[in-house]
Structure formats: structure tokens, C-alpha cells
Short mmCIF file of C-alpha atoms and ligand atoms in Angstrom, two decimals:
data_model
loop_
_atom_site.label_atom_id
_atom_site.label_comp_id
_atom_site.label_asym_id
_atom_site.label_seq_id
_atom_site.Cartn_x
_atom_site.Cartn_y
_atom_site.Cartn_z
CA MET A 14 0.00 0.00 0.00
CA LYS A 15 1.25 3.46 -0.89
CA VAL A 16 1.33 5.69 2.16
CA VAL A 17 0.03 9.25 1.71
CA LYS A 18 1.40 12.04 3.91
CA GLY A 19 0.75 15.72 4.30
CA GLU A 20 -1.65 16.14 1.41
CA ARG A 21 -4.97 16.76 3.08
CA GLU A 22 -6.25 19.81 4.89
CA TYR A 23 -8.54 18.64 7.68
CA PHE A 24 -9.72 21.94 9.16
CA LYS A 25 -10.76 23.56 5.89
CA GLY A 26 -11.80 27.18 6.01
CA ILE A 27 -10.24 27.72 9.44
CA PRO A 28 -7.30 30.11 9.18
CA ALA A 29 -4.43 30.59 11.61
CA ILE A 30 -5.99 32.01 14.79
CA LYS A 31 -4.88 35.56 15.56
CA TYR A 32 -5.21 37.90 18.51
CA GLU A 33 -7.96 40.43 17.72
CA GLY A 34 -8.70 41.81 21.19
CA GLN A 35 -11.68 41.68 23.53
CA HIS A 36 -14.06 43.53 21.22
CA SER A 37 -13.64 41.37 18.14
CA ASP A 38 -16.80 39.52 17.13
CA ASN A 39 -14.82 36.83 15.31
CA PRO A 40 -15.22 33.60 17.30
CA MET A 41 -12.11 32.22 15.58
CA SER A 42 -9.81 34.77 17.22
CA PHE A 43 -8.08 35.24 20.54
CA LYS A 44 -9.62 37.93 22.68
CA PHE A 45 -6.95 37.93 25.38
CA TYR A 46 -4.13 35.57 24.38
CA ASN A 47 -1.61 37.71 22.57
CA PRO A 48 1.48 35.48 22.38
CA LYS A 49 4.10 38.21 22.10
CA GLN A 50 2.55 40.56 24.67
CA ARG A 51 4.81 40.99 27.67
CA VAL A 52 3.50 40.29 31.13
CA GLY A 53 6.29 41.30 33.49
CA LYS A 54 9.60 39.87 32.32
CA LYS A 55 8.24 37.30 29.85
CA THR A 56 5.86 37.13 26.92
CA MET A 57 2.50 35.40 27.40
CA GLN A 58 3.72 32.60 25.20
CA ASP A 59 6.76 32.01 27.39
CA HIS A 60 4.76 32.17 30.60
CA LEU A 61 2.03 29.79 29.49
CA ARG A 62 3.82 27.24 27.28
CA PHE A 63 0.58 25.73 25.97
CA ALA A 64 0.45 22.13 24.74
CA ILE A 65 -2.19 20.11 22.89
CA ALA A 66 -3.03 16.63 24.21
CA TYR A 67 -2.97 14.10 21.40
CA TRP A 68 -5.30 11.61 23.12
CA HIS A 69 -8.40 13.74 23.65
CA THR A 70 -8.08 15.96 20.64
CA PHE A 71 -7.18 13.46 17.94
CA CYS A 72 -8.13 10.05 19.41
CA GLY A 73 -11.16 10.82 21.61
CA ASN A 74 -14.15 9.93 19.51
CA GLY A 75 -16.91 10.64 22.02
CA GLY A 76 -17.65 7.00 22.86
CA ASP A 77 -18.71 6.49 26.49
CA PRO A 78 -19.91 3.51 28.58
CA PHE A 79 -23.45 4.25 27.42
CA GLY A 80 -23.01 4.95 23.76
CA ALA A 81 -21.08 4.70 20.52
CA PRO A 82 -18.58 7.26 19.20
CA THR A 83 -20.17 10.50 18.06
CA LYS A 84 -17.09 12.06 16.47
CA LEU A 85 -16.27 10.60 13.11
CA PHE A 86 -12.92 12.28 12.63
CA PRO A 87 -11.73 12.17 9.01
CA TRP A 88 -8.19 11.34 10.17
CA LEU A 89 -9.46 8.11 11.77
CA GLU A 90 -11.22 6.81 8.66
CA ASN A 91 -8.50 4.77 6.95
CA SER A 92 -8.52 1.05 7.69
CA ASP A 93 -4.71 0.76 7.69
CA PRO A 94 -3.29 1.60 11.15
CA LEU A 95 -0.10 3.18 9.79
CA GLN A 96 -1.98 5.34 7.32
CA ARG A 97 -4.30 6.34 10.15
CA GLY A 98 -1.25 7.29 12.23
CA TYR A 99 0.06 9.54 9.45
CA ASP A 100 -3.36 11.09 8.86
CA LYS A 101 -3.77 11.76 12.56
CA MET A 102 -0.36 13.40 12.71
CA ASP A 103 -1.16 15.61 9.72
CA ALA A 104 -4.40 16.68 11.42
CA ALA A 105 -2.54 17.20 14.72
CA PHE A 106 0.14 19.46 13.28
CA GLU A 107 -2.42 21.36 11.24
CA LEU A 108 -4.45 22.15 14.37
CA ILE A 109 -1.42 22.85 16.56
CA THR A 110 0.09 25.28 14.07
CA LYS A 111 -3.23 26.98 13.26
CA LEU A 112 -3.71 27.61 16.98
CA GLY A 113 -0.15 28.89 17.24
CA VAL A 114 0.60 26.47 20.09
CA SER A 115 4.26 25.60 20.65
CA TYR A 116 3.98 22.17 22.28
CA TYR A 117 2.16 18.86 22.17
CA CYS A 118 2.01 15.73 24.36
CA PHE A 119 1.33 12.08 23.58
CA HIS A 120 1.07 8.52 24.87
CA ASP A 121 2.90 5.96 22.74
CA TYR A 122 -0.30 4.42 21.39
CA ASP A 123 -1.97 7.75 20.72
CA LEU A 124 0.40 8.11 17.79
CA VAL A 125 -0.49 4.78 16.25
CA ASP A 126 -2.57 1.80 17.36
CA GLU A 127 -0.79 -0.90 19.30
CA ALA A 128 -0.05 -3.94 17.09
CA PRO A 129 -0.63 -7.63 18.00
CA THR A 130 3.05 -8.05 18.97
CA LEU A 131 5.55 -5.80 20.74
CA LYS A 132 7.96 -6.11 17.81
CA GLU A 133 5.35 -4.95 15.34
CA SER A 134 4.31 -2.11 17.66
CA GLU A 135 7.93 -0.97 17.81
CA LYS A 136 8.05 -0.78 14.02
CA ARG A 137 4.89 1.31 13.93
CA ILE A 138 6.15 3.67 16.64
CA ALA A 139 9.48 4.07 14.84
CA ALA A 140 7.65 5.14 11.66
CA MET A 141 5.61 7.69 13.61
CA ILE A 142 8.68 9.09 15.38
CA ALA A 143 10.43 9.57 12.05
CA TYR A 144 7.40 11.45 10.73
CA ALA A 145 7.00 13.50 13.93
CA LYS A 146 10.65 14.56 13.60
CA GLU A 147 9.95 15.91 10.10
CA LYS A 148 6.77 17.65 11.24
CA GLN A 149 8.45 19.23 14.28
CA LYS A 150 11.32 20.47 12.13
CA ALA A 151 9.04 21.97 9.51
CA SER A 152 6.75 23.71 12.04
CA GLY A 153 8.95 24.53 15.03
CA VAL A 154 6.43 22.75 17.29
CA LYS A 155 8.06 20.94 20.22
CA LEU A 156 7.26 18.00 22.43
CA LEU A 157 6.33 19.06 25.99
CA TRP A 158 6.15 15.47 27.19
CA GLY A 159 5.83 11.89 26.16
CA THR A 160 4.38 9.01 28.17
CA ALA A 161 3.43 5.35 27.86
CA ASN A 162 -0.17 4.17 28.01
CA LEU A 163 0.06 1.57 30.78
CA PHE A 164 -3.67 1.41 31.49
CA SER A 165 -5.79 0.70 28.38
CA HIS A 166 -4.65 -2.78 27.35
CA PRO A 167 -6.30 -5.69 29.23
CA ARG A 168 -2.85 -6.95 30.31
CA TYR A 169 -2.72 -3.99 32.72
CA MET A 170 -6.02 -4.78 34.45
CA ASN A 171 -4.09 -5.62 37.67
CA GLY A 172 -1.64 -2.75 37.29
CA ALA A 173 1.52 -2.09 35.28
CA ALA A 174 4.61 -1.46 37.45
CA THR A 175 2.61 -2.63 40.49
CA ASN A 176 1.19 -5.73 38.81
CA PRO A 177 1.51 -8.85 40.99
CA ASP A 178 2.79 -10.72 37.89
CA PHE A 179 6.42 -9.96 36.99
CA ASN A 180 5.74 -10.75 33.30
CA VAL A 181 3.39 -7.77 33.10
CA VAL A 182 5.99 -5.57 34.81
CA CYS A 183 8.45 -6.56 32.05
CA TYR A 184 5.94 -5.55 29.39
CA ALA A 185 5.36 -2.20 31.11
CA GLY A 186 9.15 -1.75 31.24
CA ALA A 187 9.43 -2.42 27.51
CA GLN A 188 6.76 0.17 26.79
CA VAL A 189 8.40 2.78 29.01
CA LYS A 190 11.78 2.14 27.37
CA ASN A 191 10.24 2.72 23.94
CA ALA A 192 8.31 5.80 25.07
CA LEU A 193 11.46 7.22 26.65
CA ASP A 194 13.41 6.54 23.44
CA ALA A 195 10.67 8.37 21.51
CA THR A 196 10.70 11.31 23.95
CA ILE A 197 14.49 11.57 23.69
CA ALA A 198 14.43 11.30 19.88
CA LEU A 199 11.86 14.10 19.70
CA LYS A 200 13.71 16.23 22.27
CA GLY A 201 10.84 16.17 24.76
CA SER A 202 11.21 18.50 27.75
CA ASN A 203 9.57 16.10 30.21
CA TYR A 204 8.48 12.50 30.61
CA VAL A 205 5.23 11.73 32.48
CA PHE A 206 4.10 8.80 34.60
CA TRP A 207 0.39 8.65 35.28
CA GLY A 208 -0.47 5.47 37.17
CA GLY A 209 -4.12 4.95 36.36
CA ARG A 210 -3.93 1.24 37.19
CA GLU A 211 -1.21 1.53 39.87
CA GLY A 212 -3.23 0.95 43.01
CA TYR A 213 -5.80 -1.56 44.15
CA LEU A 214 -9.40 -2.53 43.64
CA SER A 215 -9.47 -4.60 46.85
CA LEU A 216 -7.00 -4.48 49.73
CA LEU A 217 -7.86 -8.13 50.46
CA ASN A 218 -5.80 -9.37 47.51
CA THR A 219 -3.12 -6.66 47.68
CA GLU A 220 0.27 -6.33 49.36
CA MET A 221 0.39 -2.56 49.31
CA LYS A 222 3.94 -2.10 50.65
CA ARG A 223 5.39 -4.56 48.16
CA GLU A 224 3.55 -2.97 45.24
CA GLN A 225 4.80 0.48 46.18
CA GLU A 226 8.35 -0.85 46.46
CA HIS A 227 8.01 -2.34 42.98
CA LEU A 228 6.78 1.01 41.68
CA ALA A 229 9.80 2.76 43.19
CA ARG A 230 12.18 0.18 41.66
CA PHE A 231 10.48 0.66 38.30
CA LEU A 232 10.77 4.46 38.47
CA HIS A 233 14.46 4.23 39.44
CA ALA A 234 15.10 1.89 36.51
CA ALA A 235 13.29 4.21 34.08
CA LYS A 236 15.13 7.26 35.41
CA ASP A 237 18.52 5.51 35.17
CA TYR A 238 17.78 4.44 31.60
CA GLY A 239 16.63 7.93 30.59
CA ARG A 240 19.63 9.66 32.12
CA LYS A 241 22.04 7.14 30.59
CA HIS A 242 20.57 7.81 27.16
CA GLY A 243 20.76 11.57 27.33
CA PHE A 244 17.36 12.59 28.70
CA LYS A 245 18.01 15.92 30.46
CA GLY A 246 14.38 16.87 31.02
CA THR A 247 12.15 16.38 34.05
CA PHE A 248 10.42 13.17 35.04
CA LEU A 249 6.89 13.99 36.17
CA ILE A 250 4.38 12.05 38.23
CA GLU A 251 0.74 12.95 37.73
CA PRO A 252 -1.32 12.37 40.88
CA LYS A 253 -4.92 11.17 40.77
CA PRO A 254 -6.81 9.61 43.69
CA MET A 255 -9.03 7.15 41.80
CA GLU A 256 -10.59 6.31 38.42
CA PRO A 257 -10.05 3.90 36.83
CA THR A 258 -8.69 2.19 39.98
CA LYS A 259 -10.56 2.37 43.29
CA HIS A 260 -7.50 3.62 45.15
CA GLN A 261 -4.48 4.92 43.23
CA TYR A 262 -1.08 5.08 44.91
CA ASP A 263 -0.32 8.53 43.47
CA PHE A 264 -3.36 9.88 45.33
CA ASP A 265 -2.48 13.59 45.53
CA ALA A 266 0.51 15.93 45.62
CA ALA A 267 1.32 15.36 49.30
CA THR A 268 1.15 11.56 48.92
CA VAL A 269 3.40 11.57 45.87
CA ILE A 270 5.94 13.90 47.48
CA SER A 271 6.26 11.63 50.51
CA PHE A 272 6.61 8.61 48.19
CA LEU A 273 9.36 10.36 46.18
CA ARG A 274 11.14 11.31 49.40
CA GLU A 275 10.81 7.81 50.89
CA TYR A 276 12.29 6.17 47.79
CA ASP A 277 14.97 8.75 47.03
CA LEU A 278 13.44 10.00 43.79
CA LEU A 279 13.22 13.73 44.59
CA GLY A 280 15.61 15.66 42.41
CA ASP A 281 14.76 13.87 39.18
CA PHE A 282 11.00 13.76 39.65
CA GLN A 283 8.52 16.61 39.89
CA LEU A 284 4.72 16.75 39.64
CA ASN A 285 2.34 17.20 36.74
CA LEU A 286 -0.83 18.47 38.42
CA GLU A 287 -4.22 18.21 36.82
CA VAL A 288 -7.19 20.36 37.85
CA ASN A 289 -9.84 17.65 37.77
CA HIS A 290 -7.56 15.20 39.61
CA ALA A 291 -7.16 17.74 42.40
CA THR A 292 -10.91 18.15 42.73
CA LEU A 293 -11.44 14.36 42.73
CA ALA A 294 -9.05 14.25 45.70
CA GLN A 295 -11.30 16.81 47.44
CA HIS A 296 -8.70 19.54 47.06
CA THR A 297 -8.73 22.77 45.11
CA PHE A 298 -6.26 22.89 42.23
CA GLN A 299 -4.48 25.81 43.91
CA HIS A 300 -4.00 23.67 47.03
CA GLU A 301 -2.20 21.01 44.98
CA LEU A 302 -0.08 23.66 43.26
CA GLN A 303 0.89 25.16 46.61
CA VAL A 304 1.83 21.77 48.10
CA ALA A 305 4.07 21.08 45.09
CA SER A 306 5.52 24.57 45.05
CA ASP A 307 6.40 24.40 48.75
CA ALA A 308 8.32 21.16 48.12
CA GLY A 309 10.05 22.64 45.04
CA VAL A 310 8.42 20.12 42.67
CA LEU A 311 5.84 22.16 40.75
CA GLY A 312 6.72 20.90 37.28
CA SER A 313 3.83 21.15 34.83
CA ILE A 314 0.05 21.19 34.69
CA ASP A 315 -2.77 19.43 32.88
CA ALA A 316 -5.42 22.07 32.38
CA ASN A 317 -9.10 21.18 32.48
CA ARG A 318 -12.00 21.41 34.90
CA GLY A 319 -14.46 19.05 36.55
CA ASP A 320 -18.14 19.51 37.11
CA TYR A 321 -19.36 20.60 40.54
CA GLN A 322 -22.34 18.25 40.35
CA ASN A 323 -20.48 15.16 39.08
CA GLY A 324 -17.94 13.06 40.94
CA TRP A 325 -15.91 11.84 37.99
CA ASP A 326 -13.18 13.09 35.69
CA THR A 327 -15.16 15.10 33.13
CA ASP A 328 -12.04 16.74 31.63
CA GLN A 329 -13.85 19.86 30.42
CA PHE A 330 -12.00 22.85 29.06
CA PRO A 331 -11.17 25.45 31.72
CA ASN A 332 -13.37 28.56 31.94
CA ASN A 333 -13.40 29.80 35.54
CA LEU A 334 -11.44 33.04 35.76
CA TYR A 335 -11.61 33.42 39.52
CA GLU A 336 -10.22 29.94 40.20
CA LEU A 337 -7.57 30.15 37.51
CA THR A 338 -6.43 33.51 38.88
CA GLU A 339 -5.85 31.84 42.25
CA ALA A 340 -3.93 29.07 40.45
CA MET A 341 -1.84 31.54 38.43
CA LEU A 342 -0.99 33.40 41.64
CA VAL A 343 0.63 30.24 43.02
CA ILE A 344 2.37 29.48 39.71
CA LEU A 345 3.79 33.02 39.39
CA LYS A 346 4.90 33.14 43.02
CA SER A 347 6.59 29.81 42.47
CA GLY A 348 8.66 31.32 39.64
CA GLY A 349 6.59 30.04 36.69
CA PHE A 350 7.18 27.02 34.46
CA LYS A 351 10.71 25.86 33.65
CA THR A 352 10.57 22.61 31.63
CA GLY A 353 6.81 22.32 32.15
CA GLY A 354 3.82 24.08 30.66
CA ILE A 355 0.04 24.01 30.34
CA ASN A 356 -1.24 20.90 28.61
CA PHE A 357 -4.94 20.91 27.73
CA ASP A 358 -5.86 17.48 29.05
CA ALA A 359 -9.44 18.30 28.15
CA LYS A 360 -12.01 17.12 25.67
CA THR A 361 -14.90 18.75 23.91
CA ARG A 362 -18.29 17.38 25.01
CA ARG A 363 -19.66 14.24 23.38
CA ASN A 364 -22.25 16.29 21.51
CA SER A 365 -19.76 18.92 20.32
CA THR A 366 -19.36 17.23 17.00
CA ASN A 367 -18.17 19.96 14.64
CA LEU A 368 -14.45 20.11 13.90
CA GLU A 369 -14.63 23.84 14.70
CA ASP A 370 -15.62 22.97 18.27
CA ILE A 371 -12.06 21.77 18.89
CA PHE A 372 -10.85 25.27 17.95
CA TYR A 373 -13.42 27.05 20.12
CA ALA A 374 -12.44 24.84 23.06
CA HIS A 375 -8.73 25.61 22.78
CA ILE A 376 -9.25 29.30 22.00
CA GLY A 377 -11.39 29.57 25.13
CA GLY A 378 -8.86 27.68 27.25
CA MET A 379 -5.96 29.82 26.04
CA ASP A 380 -7.90 33.06 26.49
CA ILE A 381 -8.97 32.25 30.05
CA PHE A 382 -5.38 31.39 31.03
CA ALA A 383 -4.15 34.61 29.42
CA ARG A 384 -6.68 36.59 31.47
CA ALA A 385 -5.76 34.76 34.66
CA LEU A 386 -2.08 35.46 33.98
CA ILE A 387 -2.70 39.17 33.45
CA VAL A 388 -4.87 39.44 36.57
CA ALA A 389 -2.51 37.43 38.81
CA HIS A 390 0.45 39.46 37.57
CA SER A 391 -1.28 42.76 38.33
CA ILE A 392 -2.26 41.55 41.81
CA LEU A 393 1.37 40.74 42.58
CA GLN A 394 2.59 43.97 40.96
CA ALA A 395 0.27 46.12 43.08
CA GLY A 396 1.81 44.57 46.17
CA GLN A 397 -1.23 44.91 48.42
CA TYR A 398 -2.00 41.20 48.44
CA GLU A 399 1.47 40.17 49.56
CA LYS A 400 1.52 42.97 52.11
CA LEU A 401 -1.72 41.66 53.64
CA LEU A 402 -0.29 38.16 53.74
CA ARG A 403 2.91 39.37 55.41
CA GLU A 404 0.91 41.27 58.00
CA ARG A 405 -0.91 38.09 58.97
CA TYR A 406 2.39 36.55 60.10
CA SER A 407 4.02 39.75 61.35
CA THR A 408 4.35 38.48 64.94
CA PHE A 409 6.99 36.03 63.69
CA GLN A 410 9.05 38.70 61.98
CA SER A 411 10.79 40.06 65.07
CA GLY A 412 11.20 39.59 68.80
CA LYS A 413 10.18 36.36 70.48
CA GLY A 414 8.23 35.13 67.43
CA LYS A 415 11.39 35.28 65.35
CA GLN A 416 13.35 33.53 68.11
CA PHE A 417 10.78 30.72 68.07
CA VAL A 418 11.12 30.31 64.29
CA ASN A 419 14.89 30.15 64.69
CA GLY A 420 14.58 27.33 67.20
CA LYS A 421 15.68 29.44 70.16
CA LEU A 422 12.56 28.94 72.32
CA GLY A 423 11.32 25.76 74.00
CA ILE A 424 7.88 24.82 75.32
CA GLU A 425 8.75 26.26 78.78
CA ASP A 426 9.52 29.60 77.11
CA LEU A 427 6.12 29.54 75.36
CA HIS A 428 4.50 28.77 78.73
CA ARG A 429 6.31 31.65 80.42
CA LEU A 430 5.35 34.08 77.62
CA ALA A 431 1.69 32.98 77.70
CA LEU A 432 1.56 33.63 81.45
CA LYS A 433 3.20 37.00 80.99
CA ASN A 434 1.25 38.22 77.92
CA GLY A 435 -2.19 36.86 78.80
CA GLU A 436 -5.06 36.15 76.37
CA PRO A 437 -4.03 37.03 72.77
CA ILE A 438 -5.84 39.92 71.10
CA GLN A 439 -8.24 38.59 68.43
CA ARG A 440 -6.82 39.00 64.88
CA SER A 441 -9.21 38.60 61.96
CA GLY A 442 -8.32 36.31 59.05
CA ARG A 443 -9.99 38.89 56.76
CA GLN A 444 -10.94 36.24 54.19
CA GLU A 445 -13.60 38.39 52.52
CA TYR A 446 -11.15 41.25 52.18
CA PHE A 447 -8.66 38.89 50.45
CA GLU A 448 -11.41 37.58 48.16
CA ASN A 449 -12.51 41.08 47.21
CA LEU A 450 -8.96 41.98 46.34
CA ILE A 451 -8.83 39.23 43.68
CA ASN A 452 -12.18 40.40 42.30
CA GLN A 453 -10.98 43.98 42.11
CA PHE A 454 -8.23 43.01 39.66
CA ILE A 455 -10.42 40.81 37.45
C1 LIG B 9 -6.02 10.58 32.99
C2 LIG B 9 -4.96 11.53 32.61
C3 LIG B 9 -3.95 11.03 31.64
C4 LIG B 9 -2.57 11.55 31.88
C5 LIG B 9 -1.54 10.95 30.96
O1 LIG B 9 -6.94 11.07 33.90
O2 LIG B 9 -4.95 12.65 33.04
O3 LIG B 9 -4.38 11.34 30.37
O4 LIG B 9 -2.52 12.93 31.75
O5 LIG B 9 -1.49 9.58 31.01
CO1 LIG B 10 -3.70 14.28 32.72
#
């Protein structure tokens, strides 16, 4: 069969999306995201480092447990898997470049379907990597991160790195080796581990400590391989508390950080935090960002949003300015993204079936992040917010409070001071005042 590449335009009639400002009535334009506009020391583009997720945008066909696919993407029509892989990549780079996004992210088998044997799969992946190299070179688009899908195939039903069967662990290792090779070949800035099946369905049949030790061994082996073969980027773990597994070991940021510390993986590993995973863990996204930032492991984010009425991972495109402003405040205070960025791990709704909907979704997501960036930057610039925060802790800035922080006071000293000073004067937390301050800058 003769393979056809790069000949079809999939998003016909949709031009490159430009910044036209808030008052434009063109839905195919950015209202706030102006890539070259400076916000503080960097351009918007350099602050935000947007990436498109291959799996939702080019593979997600709208099928759900209750119904058939609704999205009959033209790039998924061909019956030959390799041809489909090339078509999908043409569509991907067309969309990425029309949106003016600089990065993309993939799982190994997003690029091309897994074959019946590992050997055959490796051949398919190699063909896709060669084509991706050409496409990246021609467009300037870069790989934010690569990863291996260690959760879809039935062999991973009992886990991948934490599978009780060593033969499955070997298979997972083979897939990670190949995905790391691909990430290195395409000069990826990060490599992600999301352990959707790493956890348990029932504690009755699970040796939790052993499984976690296996996971740590696996991560060390992957890290050693990557470093030995020239991977200089960041390894990222993406926490999620549940779904598809009842209890996932990478539950939330705090759990993952203590795991990394316990198994001596801090230093090479940081976190990739996803909004809807944070909310599934009963946290706000900004809480997860702050936990990671405080431990120096805020690496990258998967942008999306959940639904306040539903308890599952709905992966909707972000649109809440107030919440994203709070998130951007943490990100900016943490020094912004280094190797990481903002990956839209989000999908259009099952009934959003026009190809244009994919553009509207990303335009909206990019615009809302641009707004949140501008607002968070102005809040920090104005200085009032940080001043208020400093005031709240002012009793530790001098005198006995400072001595306590420096480890100079014991419990007897605190007792003596309490007796001497008497009942503390009430100090308001002023939450509403803080909240109004954010609103004032929006
Ligand atoms: C699943 C999820 C994954 C990871 C990559 O909830 O977020 O797509 O981002 O494996
Ligand atoms: Co994700």
C-alpha cells in the first residue's frame, strides 16, 4: 500500500488564529491571548507554554460507557493503522500550528494503534517518530512530554509497574523504554508517569507495601535508563486519587511527594498536576499547586476542569477566571514554568461534533489562562495582596516570634510568655477582604 502524507487539509476554512482583542466579534480569534505581549519579564507565550493533548483531541471519539462514538474524525477513517497514524499526525500538526501552540504531548499508542506483537508495535512507533521529527522540524512545534499508556490494554487490568505478575511488569518496562526513546528522539522536555492502574481494587488481595516498592524500583530503573541515554528533562508524576482504579497510589501531591522522598526520587521527579484530579481528591487545584511549590516540585500542569455536580473526571476545558487567577498566583509566586507548561488534558463534550468545536475549546482555554495570567500578575505587581499576607504573620518577623522560628525557644519559654502576655488579642483572618482583592483586579 502506498502511504500518503501531508496532502490533506482537515480543518478547511479555518485560518491561523490571531489575537484580535476583547471587542472582536470573530469567534475564531483570541480575545486575550496575545502570544508576544509581555507580562512582566516574559511574553505570554513564554509564561504559558501551551500544549495540545494528542489523546483527547485526535483520538477521543466521544464513545462512552453508554453509547457509541459521536465524532467521526476524518483522520481516523482509513482502515490501515499506519496510514491512520500519518493522517492523525497531519491533522494534529495542522491544528497545533493553526492555533499557534508551541507544544504537544502524547502517549505511545496515541500516535499509532498498538499492534498484535511488541515487535510490530515498535516498528509502527518508529515510523511515527520519524514522521513526527519531520513535522516538528518543519513547524517549530516541540514536544512538551511523552508518556506510555500503561492502562488501556487488558494486560494492565491488575496494574503495570505494580502488577503482581512480573511478566506484566516486564511488558510495562518495555513500553516505558520505547516511550522514553521516543521522547528523547523528539527532544521532549519532560516525561510523564500517570499510574491509572497503579493501586488496588481490593485491599484483600493486595500487598500494598510490596507494590509500592516495585513502583519505586520501576521508576528508578526508568530514570537511570533515561539519564544514561541523554534525557536531560524532568520526570513527572501525575497524581490522581481514583478512576479507573478504586485507590491509586499517586493519590495527591502530598502523597506523591512523601513517596518520592521515601524512595529517594526527589531531584529527578517533579509533579504534573491536573485540575480535575485535584478536585477528585477533594482539594482545590491551587491547594495542589501550593503543596508542590512548597516542596520545590511544581513541574507542569494538565489544564481542564471538573463539574461541581459530578464526581468523575469530566475533563472539560477550563473557563473559571476566579479559580484560575488563584492558580496563576501560586504558579507566578513559584517562579513560573521551567521545563513544564500548560497541557490541555481536556475534551470537547460528546455532543460537540463539529471540527470547529475543537478550535473554540482551545481558544477559550488559552484566552482564560491569558486573562488569569494578566490578573494574577497585576495583583502581585500592586503589592497589596502580599503585604496583607505578610501582616498576617508579622508576629513572627521580630522579637520572640522570630526567636521561636529560629529554634531558640522551648515549650517552657512559650509557657512563660503565655503567662506573661495573657489572652491574645483577636486577629481577623480577613478572608472576605482577600477575596474582594482578587475580584478587584479581574
Ligand atoms: C487521565 C490523565 C492522563 C494523563 C496521561 O486522567 O490525566 O491522560 O494525563 O497519562
Ligand atoms: Co492528565
